[in-house]
Tab-separated table of C-alpha atoms and ligand atoms in Angstrom:
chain	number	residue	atom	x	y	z
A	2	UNK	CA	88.817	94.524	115.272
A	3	UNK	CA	91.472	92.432	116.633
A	4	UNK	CA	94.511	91.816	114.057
A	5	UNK	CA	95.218	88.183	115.453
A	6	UNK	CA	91.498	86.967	115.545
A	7	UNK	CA	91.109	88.395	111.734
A	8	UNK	CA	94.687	85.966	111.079
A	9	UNK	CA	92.734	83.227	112.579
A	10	UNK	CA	89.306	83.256	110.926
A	11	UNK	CA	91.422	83.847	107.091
A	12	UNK	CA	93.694	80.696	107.781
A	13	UNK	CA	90.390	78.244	107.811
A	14	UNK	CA	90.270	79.286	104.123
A	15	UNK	CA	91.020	76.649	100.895
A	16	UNK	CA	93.835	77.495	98.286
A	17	UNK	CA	93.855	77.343	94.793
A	18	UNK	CA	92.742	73.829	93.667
A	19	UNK	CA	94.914	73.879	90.967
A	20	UNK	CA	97.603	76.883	90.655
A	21	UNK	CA	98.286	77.774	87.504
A	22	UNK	CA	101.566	79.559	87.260
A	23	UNK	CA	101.109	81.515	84.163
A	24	UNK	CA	98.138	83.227	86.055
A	25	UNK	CA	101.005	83.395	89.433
A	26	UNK	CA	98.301	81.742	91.913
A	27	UNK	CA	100.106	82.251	94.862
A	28	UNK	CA	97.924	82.104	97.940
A	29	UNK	CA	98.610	85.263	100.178
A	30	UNK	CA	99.344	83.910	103.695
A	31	UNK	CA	96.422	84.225	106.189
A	32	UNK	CA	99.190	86.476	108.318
A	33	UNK	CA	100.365	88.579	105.097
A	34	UNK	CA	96.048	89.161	104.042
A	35	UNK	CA	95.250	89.927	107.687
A	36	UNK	CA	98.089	92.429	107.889
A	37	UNK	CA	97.060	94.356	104.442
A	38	UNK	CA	93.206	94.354	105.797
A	39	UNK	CA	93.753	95.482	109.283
A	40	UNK	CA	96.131	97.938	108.450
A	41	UNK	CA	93.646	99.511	105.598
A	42	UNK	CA	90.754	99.259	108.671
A	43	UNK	CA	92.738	101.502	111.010
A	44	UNK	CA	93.424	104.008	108.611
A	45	UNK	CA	88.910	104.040	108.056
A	46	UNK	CA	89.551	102.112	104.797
A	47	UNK	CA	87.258	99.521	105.571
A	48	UNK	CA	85.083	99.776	107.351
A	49	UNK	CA	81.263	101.127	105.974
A	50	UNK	CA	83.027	100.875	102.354
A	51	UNK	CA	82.987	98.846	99.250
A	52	UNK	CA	85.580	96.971	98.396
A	53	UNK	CA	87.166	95.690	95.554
A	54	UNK	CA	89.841	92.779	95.277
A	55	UNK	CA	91.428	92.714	91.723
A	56	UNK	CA	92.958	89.342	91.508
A	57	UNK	CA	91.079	88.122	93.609
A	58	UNK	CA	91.611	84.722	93.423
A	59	UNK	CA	90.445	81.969	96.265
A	60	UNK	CA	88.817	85.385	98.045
A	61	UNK	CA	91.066	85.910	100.910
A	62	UNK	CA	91.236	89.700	101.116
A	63	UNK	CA	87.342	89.970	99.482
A	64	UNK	CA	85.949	87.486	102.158
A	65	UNK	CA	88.734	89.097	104.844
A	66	UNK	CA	87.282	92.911	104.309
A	67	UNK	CA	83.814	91.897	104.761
A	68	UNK	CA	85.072	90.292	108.098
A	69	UNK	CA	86.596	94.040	108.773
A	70	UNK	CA	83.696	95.632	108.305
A	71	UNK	CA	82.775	96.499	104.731
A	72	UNK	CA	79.574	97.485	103.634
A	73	UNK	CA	79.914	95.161	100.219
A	74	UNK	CA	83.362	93.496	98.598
A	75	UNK	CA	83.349	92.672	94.924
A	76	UNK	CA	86.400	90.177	94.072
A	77	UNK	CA	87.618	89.614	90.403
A	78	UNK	CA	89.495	87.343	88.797
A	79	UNK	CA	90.066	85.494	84.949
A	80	UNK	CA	89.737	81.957	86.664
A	81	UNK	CA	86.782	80.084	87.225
A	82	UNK	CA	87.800	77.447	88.976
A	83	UNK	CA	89.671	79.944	91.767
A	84	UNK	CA	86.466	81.572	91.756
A	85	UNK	CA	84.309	78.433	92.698
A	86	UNK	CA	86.515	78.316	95.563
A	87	UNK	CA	86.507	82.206	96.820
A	88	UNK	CA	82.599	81.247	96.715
A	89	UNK	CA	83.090	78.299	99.016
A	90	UNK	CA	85.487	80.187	101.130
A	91	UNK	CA	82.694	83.001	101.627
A	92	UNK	CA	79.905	80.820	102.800
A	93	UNK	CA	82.637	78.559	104.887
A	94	UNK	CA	82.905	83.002	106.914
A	95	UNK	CA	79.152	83.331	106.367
A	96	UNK	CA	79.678	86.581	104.824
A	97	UNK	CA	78.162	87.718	101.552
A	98	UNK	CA	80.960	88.637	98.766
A	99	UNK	CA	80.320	89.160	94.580
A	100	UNK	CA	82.683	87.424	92.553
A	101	UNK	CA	83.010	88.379	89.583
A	102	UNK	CA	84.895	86.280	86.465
A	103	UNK	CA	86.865	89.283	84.071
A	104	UNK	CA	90.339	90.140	83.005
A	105	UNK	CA	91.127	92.788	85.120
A	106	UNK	CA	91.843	95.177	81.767
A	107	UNK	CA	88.289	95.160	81.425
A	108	UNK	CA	87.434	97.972	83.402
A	109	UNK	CA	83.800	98.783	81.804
A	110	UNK	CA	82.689	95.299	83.220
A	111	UNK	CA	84.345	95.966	86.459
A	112	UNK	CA	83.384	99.349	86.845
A	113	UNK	CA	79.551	98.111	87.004
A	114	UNK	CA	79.833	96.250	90.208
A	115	UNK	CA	80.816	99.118	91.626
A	116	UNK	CA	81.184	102.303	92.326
A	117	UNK	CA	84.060	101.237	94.959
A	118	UNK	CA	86.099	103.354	97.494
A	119	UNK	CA	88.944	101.094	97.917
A	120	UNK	CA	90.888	98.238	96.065
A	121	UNK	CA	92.793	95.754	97.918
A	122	UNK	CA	95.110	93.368	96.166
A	123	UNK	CA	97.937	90.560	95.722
A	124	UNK	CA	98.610	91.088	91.946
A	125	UNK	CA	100.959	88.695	89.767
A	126	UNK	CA	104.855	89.708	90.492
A	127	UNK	CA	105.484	89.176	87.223
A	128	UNK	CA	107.949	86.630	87.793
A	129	UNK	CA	106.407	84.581	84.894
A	130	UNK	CA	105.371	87.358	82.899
A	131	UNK	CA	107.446	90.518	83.546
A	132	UNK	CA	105.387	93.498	84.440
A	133	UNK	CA	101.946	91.362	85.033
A	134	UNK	CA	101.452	93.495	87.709
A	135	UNK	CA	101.005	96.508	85.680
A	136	UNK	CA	97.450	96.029	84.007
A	137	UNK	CA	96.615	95.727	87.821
A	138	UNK	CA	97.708	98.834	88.917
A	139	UNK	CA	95.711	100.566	85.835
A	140	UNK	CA	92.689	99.000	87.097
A	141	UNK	CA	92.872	99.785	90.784
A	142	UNK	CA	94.015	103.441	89.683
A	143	UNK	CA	91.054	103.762	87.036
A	144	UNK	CA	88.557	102.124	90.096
A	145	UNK	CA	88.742	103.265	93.173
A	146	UNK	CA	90.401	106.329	94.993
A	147	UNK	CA	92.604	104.166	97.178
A	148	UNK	CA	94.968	101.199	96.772
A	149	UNK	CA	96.413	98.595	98.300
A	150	UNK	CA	98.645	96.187	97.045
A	151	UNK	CA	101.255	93.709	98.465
A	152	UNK	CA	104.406	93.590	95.716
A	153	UNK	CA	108.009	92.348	96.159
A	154	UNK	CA	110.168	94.119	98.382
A	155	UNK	CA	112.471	96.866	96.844
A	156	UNK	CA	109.271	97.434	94.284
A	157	UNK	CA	108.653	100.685	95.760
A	158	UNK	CA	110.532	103.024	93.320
A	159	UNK	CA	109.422	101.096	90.276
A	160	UNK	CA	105.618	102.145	91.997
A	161	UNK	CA	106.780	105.784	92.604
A	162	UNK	CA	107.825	106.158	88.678
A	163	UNK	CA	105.215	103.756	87.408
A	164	UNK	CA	102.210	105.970	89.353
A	165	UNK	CA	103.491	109.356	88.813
A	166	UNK	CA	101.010	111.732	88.147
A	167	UNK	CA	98.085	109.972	88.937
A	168	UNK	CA	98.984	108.574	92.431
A	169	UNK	CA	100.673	108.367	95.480
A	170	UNK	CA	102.553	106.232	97.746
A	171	UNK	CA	101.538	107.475	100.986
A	172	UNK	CA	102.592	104.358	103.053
A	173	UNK	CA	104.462	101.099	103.247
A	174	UNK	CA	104.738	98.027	105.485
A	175	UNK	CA	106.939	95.889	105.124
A	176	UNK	CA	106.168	92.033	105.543
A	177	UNK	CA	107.827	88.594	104.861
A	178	UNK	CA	106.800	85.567	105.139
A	179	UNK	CA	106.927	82.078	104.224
A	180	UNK	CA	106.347	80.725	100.716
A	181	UNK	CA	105.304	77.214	100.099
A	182	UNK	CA	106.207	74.981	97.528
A	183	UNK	CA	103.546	75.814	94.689
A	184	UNK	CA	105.162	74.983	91.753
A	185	UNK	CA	107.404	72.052	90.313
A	186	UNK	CA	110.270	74.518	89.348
A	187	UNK	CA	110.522	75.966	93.242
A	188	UNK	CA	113.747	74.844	94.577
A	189	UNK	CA	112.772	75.233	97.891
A	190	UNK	CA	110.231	73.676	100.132
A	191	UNK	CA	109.629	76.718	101.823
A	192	UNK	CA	112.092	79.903	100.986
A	193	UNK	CA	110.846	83.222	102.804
A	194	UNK	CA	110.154	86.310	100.809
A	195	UNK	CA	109.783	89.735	101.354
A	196	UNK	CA	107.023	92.142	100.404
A	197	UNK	CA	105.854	95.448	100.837
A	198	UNK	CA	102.420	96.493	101.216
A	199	UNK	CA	101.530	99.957	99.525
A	200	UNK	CA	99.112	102.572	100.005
A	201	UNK	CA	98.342	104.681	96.822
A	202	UNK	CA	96.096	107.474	96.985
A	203	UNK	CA	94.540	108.662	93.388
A	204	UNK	CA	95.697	112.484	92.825
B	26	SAH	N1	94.707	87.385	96.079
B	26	SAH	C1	94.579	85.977	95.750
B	26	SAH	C2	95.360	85.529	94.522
B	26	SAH	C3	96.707	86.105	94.248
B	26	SAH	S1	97.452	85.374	92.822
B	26	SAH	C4	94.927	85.095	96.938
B	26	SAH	O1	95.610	85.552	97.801
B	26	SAH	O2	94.525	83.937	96.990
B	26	SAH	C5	97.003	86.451	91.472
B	26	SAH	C6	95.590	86.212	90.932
B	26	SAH	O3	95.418	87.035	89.779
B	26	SAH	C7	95.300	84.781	90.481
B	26	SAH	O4	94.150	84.290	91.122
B	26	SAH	C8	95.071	84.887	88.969
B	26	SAH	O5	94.098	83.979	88.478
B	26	SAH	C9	94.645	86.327	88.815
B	26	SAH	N2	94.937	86.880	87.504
B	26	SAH	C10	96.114	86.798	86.811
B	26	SAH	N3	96.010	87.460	85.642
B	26	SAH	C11	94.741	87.983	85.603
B	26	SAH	C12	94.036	88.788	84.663
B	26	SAH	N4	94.613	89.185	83.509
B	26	SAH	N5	92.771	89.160	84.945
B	26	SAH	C13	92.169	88.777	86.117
B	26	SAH	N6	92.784	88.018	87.039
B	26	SAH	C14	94.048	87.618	86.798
């Protein structure tokens, strides 16, 4: 699987209609998605697997890991309306996804889409709501054996204390890219940010 074609085919996807930022709808970048998913497909995370994407959103990195090669991706996420649009985005790749609307504490509800073998995922910063992206982590922890999430750089020792004893980090890239303008109280047109993706591995 080429990394650049992968890029291509997630950038013809729609972003949230209407981003709400208590939920932090940011829209992972085609380049940032494609990076995660290839990455996870070279280390024989993808491919012939079922996937889960907690936070799912407009379906990027659900719809993106069936493109890699997944035997079945299951994406969740609180929002209906983000969800109507991860269901266009699926049939706009031709490629068969479940979406599922829950809050991602609910594992029991989760749990019976599954079983999965790996979770991929943007989760909330938790700029809005400090540590938003800690129900997250739970989840992916409680739901599949591996993990990958994209976070903001410099989150890595947060992770390290946050997952000890029931994970670890066993890799991380580091990415930046370019944010655009979501919400009225951005500054900045456009103001890069870093991020790190990070492998966890369930002890
Ligand atoms: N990965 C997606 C969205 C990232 S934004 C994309 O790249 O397009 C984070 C997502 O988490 C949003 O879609 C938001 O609706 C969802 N979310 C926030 N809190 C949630 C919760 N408690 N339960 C389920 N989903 C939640």
């Amino acid at each position: 699987m080429r990394l650049r074609h992968l890029e291509m085919a997630l950038e013809r996807l729609e972003g949230f209609p209407a981003p709400s930022p208590a939920l932090e709808q940011y829209r992972t970048p085609a380049v940032v998605a494609a990076r995660l998913l290839h990455h996870a497909w070279s280390k024989g995370d993808i491919e012939g697997l079922v996937v889960l994407d907690l936070g799912c959103g407009t379906g990027i990195l659900a719809c993106g890991s069936m493109l890699a090669g997944a035997r079945r991706a299951v994406g969740v996420d609180v929002d209906p309306a983000a969800l109507a649009t991860a269901g266009e985005n699926a049939r706009r790749l031709d490629v068969a996804v479940t979406f599922l609307q829950a809050d991602i504490s609910d594992h029991g509800k989760i749990g019976e889409a599954g079983p999965y073998d790996t979770v991929v995922m943007n989760p909330p910063f938790g700029a809005q709501k400090p540590h938003a992206d800690r129900p997250f982590i739970d989840a992916a922890l409680a739901l599949a054996p591996t993990v990958y999430g994209i976070f903001n750089a410099g989150s890595r020792e947060f992770l390290a204390s946050y997952v000890a004893g029931r994970a670890e980090i066993t890799e991380v890239v580091e990415a930046r890219f370019p944010l655009r303008r979501t919400f009225r109280f951005h500054r900045d047109d456009v103001r890069e940010i870093g991020v790190e993706i990070v492998r966890l591995v369930r002890q």
